[in-house]
Amino acid sequence: LRVVVLLNLPSKRSVTMKLCVKFLLLLLALEATVLFGTQRVAVVAQDDNDPEATADDSADEGDEESAVDSEDESAGSAAADVPPDEVAAEDEEADDSIKASPNADTALIFPDYSSKELPAGKMIRCLVGLTNTGDMDFIVDSIDASFRYPQDYSYIIQNFTAYPYNTVVQPSTQQSLEYVFFPHEYFSGRPFGLTINLHYQDSNGTLFRDSIFNETINMYEIEEGFDGET
């Protein structure tokens, strides 16, 4: 007798179908990978061209430019914050070559006070006289005044307002000019160097400067009286 043993072996057709299915799944996976990768690249490209991103970049550039402008303004402010007294001192040093004219006689008086004692916190009036002893006209440009340290007149404590005059003083004539300045009340009880300068020029345009007052004065406090019955 022959015994026939039937083995459950896969047929060639079944194996072929399984291989086709695996191959199709592999193709689908590859296609999906390529598709998602393309979409990712497209998203990245879209982000690069995003108007909001561009606006943010522009804002950042604007902030950087603003920071640079702020630094420039800070530098300008730092230069503008230099005390005017120091600037005036530098200007005065530059004008040391300007002297008084030998053909001018000057004088100054304080008609309301002693020349050595002046009140703080009150308007002070002084009269300046200029006599032209030369043969050319003098043109008075301005008069200015300043408080200085008594120990060092080159150090300016306060500059007072310079008044322009544009007054012509002809030869062999005399001209009187009034100058007024106001020292603050906190200067009371202290000595100061007071310098008053007369600036003028002749008809040829030659500049002159005469320190018509350059002395140490004492500032005192005004004692205002009052009526106790009111």
PDB file of N, CA and C in Angstrom, residues 116-152:
ATOM      1  N   LYS A 116      31.409 147.226  46.840  1.00  0.00           N
ATOM      2  CA  LYS A 116      31.925 146.049  47.539  1.00  0.00           C
ATOM      3  C   LYS A 116      30.824 145.244  48.238  1.00  0.00           C
ATOM      4  N   GLU A 117      29.651 145.803  48.381  1.00  0.00           N
ATOM      5  CA  GLU A 117      28.552 145.131  49.060  1.00  0.00           C
ATOM      6  C   GLU A 117      27.315 145.181  48.170  1.00  0.00           C
ATOM      7  N   LEU A 118      26.842 144.024  47.751  1.00  0.00           N
ATOM      8  CA  LEU A 118      25.687 143.946  46.859  1.00  0.00           C
ATOM      9  C   LEU A 118      24.668 142.965  47.430  1.00  0.00           C
ATOM     10  N   PRO A 119      23.361 143.232  47.244  1.00  0.00           N
ATOM     11  CA  PRO A 119      22.330 142.347  47.789  1.00  0.00           C
ATOM     12  C   PRO A 119      22.086 141.143  46.873  1.00  0.00           C
ATOM     13  N   ALA A 120      21.809 140.006  47.495  1.00  0.00           N
ATOM     14  CA  ALA A 120      21.435 138.810  46.738  1.00  0.00           C
ATOM     15  C   ALA A 120      19.909 138.760  46.599  1.00  0.00           C
ATOM     16  N   GLY A 121      19.442 138.255  45.483  1.00  0.00           N
ATOM     17  CA  GLY A 121      18.009 138.143  45.256  1.00  0.00           C
ATOM     18  C   GLY A 121      17.342 139.444  44.864  1.00  0.00           C
ATOM     19  N   LYS A 122      18.138 140.371  44.315  1.00  0.00           N
ATOM     20  CA  LYS A 122      17.577 141.657  43.891  1.00  0.00           C
ATOM     21  C   LYS A 122      18.302 142.136  42.629  1.00  0.00           C
ATOM     22  N   MET A 123      17.556 142.848  41.782  1.00  0.00           N
ATOM     23  CA  MET A 123      18.148 143.375  40.554  1.00  0.00           C
ATOM     24  C   MET A 123      19.198 144.434  40.885  1.00  0.00           C
ATOM     25  N   ILE A 124      20.371 144.289  40.252  1.00  0.00           N
ATOM     26  CA  ILE A 124      21.470 145.217  40.490  1.00  0.00           C
ATOM     27  C   ILE A 124      21.744 145.988  39.202  1.00  0.00           C
ATOM     28  N   ARG A 125      21.802 147.291  39.334  1.00  0.00           N
ATOM     29  CA  ARG A 125      21.996 148.166  38.178  1.00  0.00           C
ATOM     30  C   ARG A 125      23.381 148.802  38.257  1.00  0.00           C
ATOM     31  N   CYS A 126      24.064 148.825  37.117  1.00  0.00           N
ATOM     32  CA  CYS A 126      25.358 149.505  37.055  1.00  0.00           C
ATOM     33  C   CYS A 126      25.398 150.368  35.803  1.00  0.00           C
ATOM     34  N   LEU A 127      26.178 151.465  35.883  1.00  0.00           N
ATOM     35  CA  LEU A 127      26.339 152.390  34.765  1.00  0.00           C
ATOM     36  C   LEU A 127      27.767 152.315  34.260  1.00  0.00           C
ATOM     37  N   VAL A 128      27.891 152.136  32.940  1.00  0.00           N
ATOM     38  CA  VAL A 128      29.201 152.002  32.298  1.00  0.00           C
ATOM     39  C   VAL A 128      29.421 153.227  31.417  1.00  0.00           C
ATOM     40  N   GLY A 129      30.598 153.851  31.583  1.00  0.00           N
ATOM     41  CA  GLY A 129      30.958 154.993  30.757  1.00  0.00           C
ATOM     42  C   GLY A 129      32.094 154.643  29.809  1.00  0.00           C
ATOM     43  N   LEU A 130      31.960 155.025  28.534  1.00  0.00           N
ATOM     44  CA  LEU A 130      33.000 154.786  27.531  1.00  0.00           C
ATOM     45  C   LEU A 130      33.332 156.097  26.843  1.00  0.00           C
ATOM     46  N   THR A 131      34.608 156.497  26.908  1.00  0.00           N
ATOM     47  CA  THR A 131      35.077 157.709  26.239  1.00  0.00           C
ATOM     48  C   THR A 131      36.008 157.326  25.101  1.00  0.00           C
ATOM     49  N   ASN A 132      35.716 157.852  23.910  1.00  0.00           N
ATOM     50  CA  ASN A 132      36.518 157.564  22.727  1.00  0.00           C
ATOM     51  C   ASN A 132      37.551 158.671  22.556  1.00  0.00           C
ATOM     52  N   THR A 133      38.819 158.351  22.801  1.00  0.00           N
ATOM     53  CA  THR A 133      39.898 159.323  22.667  1.00  0.00           C
ATOM     54  C   THR A 133      40.657 159.175  21.351  1.00  0.00           C
ATOM     55  N   GLY A 134      40.205 158.292  20.471  1.00  0.00           N
ATOM     56  CA  GLY A 134      40.886 158.056  19.202  1.00  0.00           C
ATOM     57  C   GLY A 134      40.251 158.843  18.068  1.00  0.00           C
ATOM     58  N   ASP A 135      40.575 158.430  16.842  1.00  0.00           N
ATOM     59  CA  ASP A 135      40.057 159.121  15.662  1.00  0.00           C
ATOM     60  C   ASP A 135      39.140 158.223  14.830  1.00  0.00           C
ATOM     61  N   MET A 136      38.724 157.075  15.364  1.00  0.00           N
ATOM     62  CA  MET A 136      37.785 156.186  14.688  1.00  0.00           C
ATOM     63  C   MET A 136      36.598 155.903  15.598  1.00  0.00           C
ATOM     64  N   ASP A 137      35.479 155.619  14.980  1.00  0.00           N
ATOM     65  CA  ASP A 137      34.284 155.286  15.756  1.00  0.00           C
ATOM     66  C   ASP A 137      34.481 153.973  16.509  1.00  0.00           C
ATOM     67  N   PHE A 138      33.834 153.907  17.690  1.00  0.00           N
ATOM     68  CA  PHE A 138      33.706 152.655  18.419  1.00  0.00           C
ATOM     69  C   PHE A 138      32.244 152.206  18.325  1.00  0.00           C
ATOM     70  N   ILE A 139      32.045 150.896  18.143  1.00  0.00           N
ATOM     71  CA  ILE A 139      30.700 150.323  18.167  1.00  0.00           C
ATOM     72  C   ILE A 139      30.631 149.375  19.350  1.00  0.00           C
ATOM     73  N   VAL A 140      29.794 149.724  20.325  1.00  0.00           N
ATOM     74  CA  VAL A 140      29.632 148.876  21.510  1.00  0.00           C
ATOM     75  C   VAL A 140      28.756 147.683  21.132  1.00  0.00           C
ATOM     76  N   ASP A 141      29.316 146.470  21.262  1.00  0.00           N
ATOM     77  CA  ASP A 141      28.573 145.261  20.912  1.00  0.00           C
ATOM     78  C   ASP A 141      27.714 144.766  22.071  1.00  0.00           C
ATOM     79  N   SER A 142      28.329 144.555  23.243  1.00  0.00           N
ATOM     80  CA  SER A 142      27.574 143.985  24.363  1.00  0.00           C
ATOM     81  C   SER A 142      28.318 144.180  25.669  1.00  0.00           C
ATOM     82  N   ILE A 143      27.604 143.923  26.756  1.00  0.00           N
ATOM     83  CA  ILE A 143      28.168 143.893  28.102  1.00  0.00           C
ATOM     84  C   ILE A 143      27.696 142.600  28.755  1.00  0.00           C
ATOM     85  N   ASP A 144      28.617 141.897  29.418  1.00  0.00           N
ATOM     86  CA  ASP A 144      28.246 140.676  30.144  1.00  0.00           C
ATOM     87  C   ASP A 144      28.908 140.682  31.511  1.00  0.00           C
ATOM     88  N   ALA A 145      28.431 139.819  32.395  1.00  0.00           N
ATOM     89  CA  ALA A 145      28.974 139.725  33.750  1.00  0.00           C
ATOM     90  C   ALA A 145      28.962 138.271  34.191  1.00  0.00           C
ATOM     91  N   SER A 146      29.785 137.966  35.208  1.00  0.00           N
ATOM     92  CA  SER A 146      29.853 136.605  35.728  1.00  0.00           C
ATOM     93  C   SER A 146      30.387 136.624  37.149  1.00  0.00           C
ATOM     94  N   PHE A 147      29.944 135.615  37.944  1.00  0.00           N
ATOM     95  CA  PHE A 147      30.489 135.365  39.272  1.00  0.00           C
ATOM     96  C   PHE A 147      31.611 134.341  39.149  1.00  0.00           C
ATOM     97  N   ARG A 148      32.706 134.571  39.895  1.00  0.00           N
ATOM     98  CA  ARG A 148      33.856 133.684  39.860  1.00  0.00           C
ATOM     99  C   ARG A 148      34.326 133.384  41.272  1.00  0.00           C
ATOM    100  N   TYR A 149      35.078 132.280  41.377  1.00  0.00           N
ATOM    101  CA  TYR A 149      35.665 131.974  42.671  1.00  0.00           C
ATOM    102  C   TYR A 149      36.721 133.020  43.006  1.00  0.00           C
ATOM    103  N   PRO A 150      36.679 133.576  44.222  1.00  0.00           N
ATOM    104  CA  PRO A 150      37.664 134.616  44.578  1.00  0.00           C
ATOM    105  C   PRO A 150      39.102 134.106  44.523  1.00  0.00           C
ATOM    106  N   GLN A 151      39.298 132.806  44.821  1.00  0.00           N
ATOM    107  CA  GLN A 151      40.659 132.263  44.812  1.00  0.00           C
ATOM    108  C   GLN A 151      41.155 131.954  43.402  1.00  0.00           C
ATOM    109  N   ASP A 152      40.229 131.806  42.444  1.00  0.00           N
ATOM    110  CA  ASP A 152      40.624 131.472  41.075  1.00  0.00           C
ATOM    111  C   ASP A 152      39.616 132.106  40.117  1.00  0.00           C
TER     112      ASP A 152
END
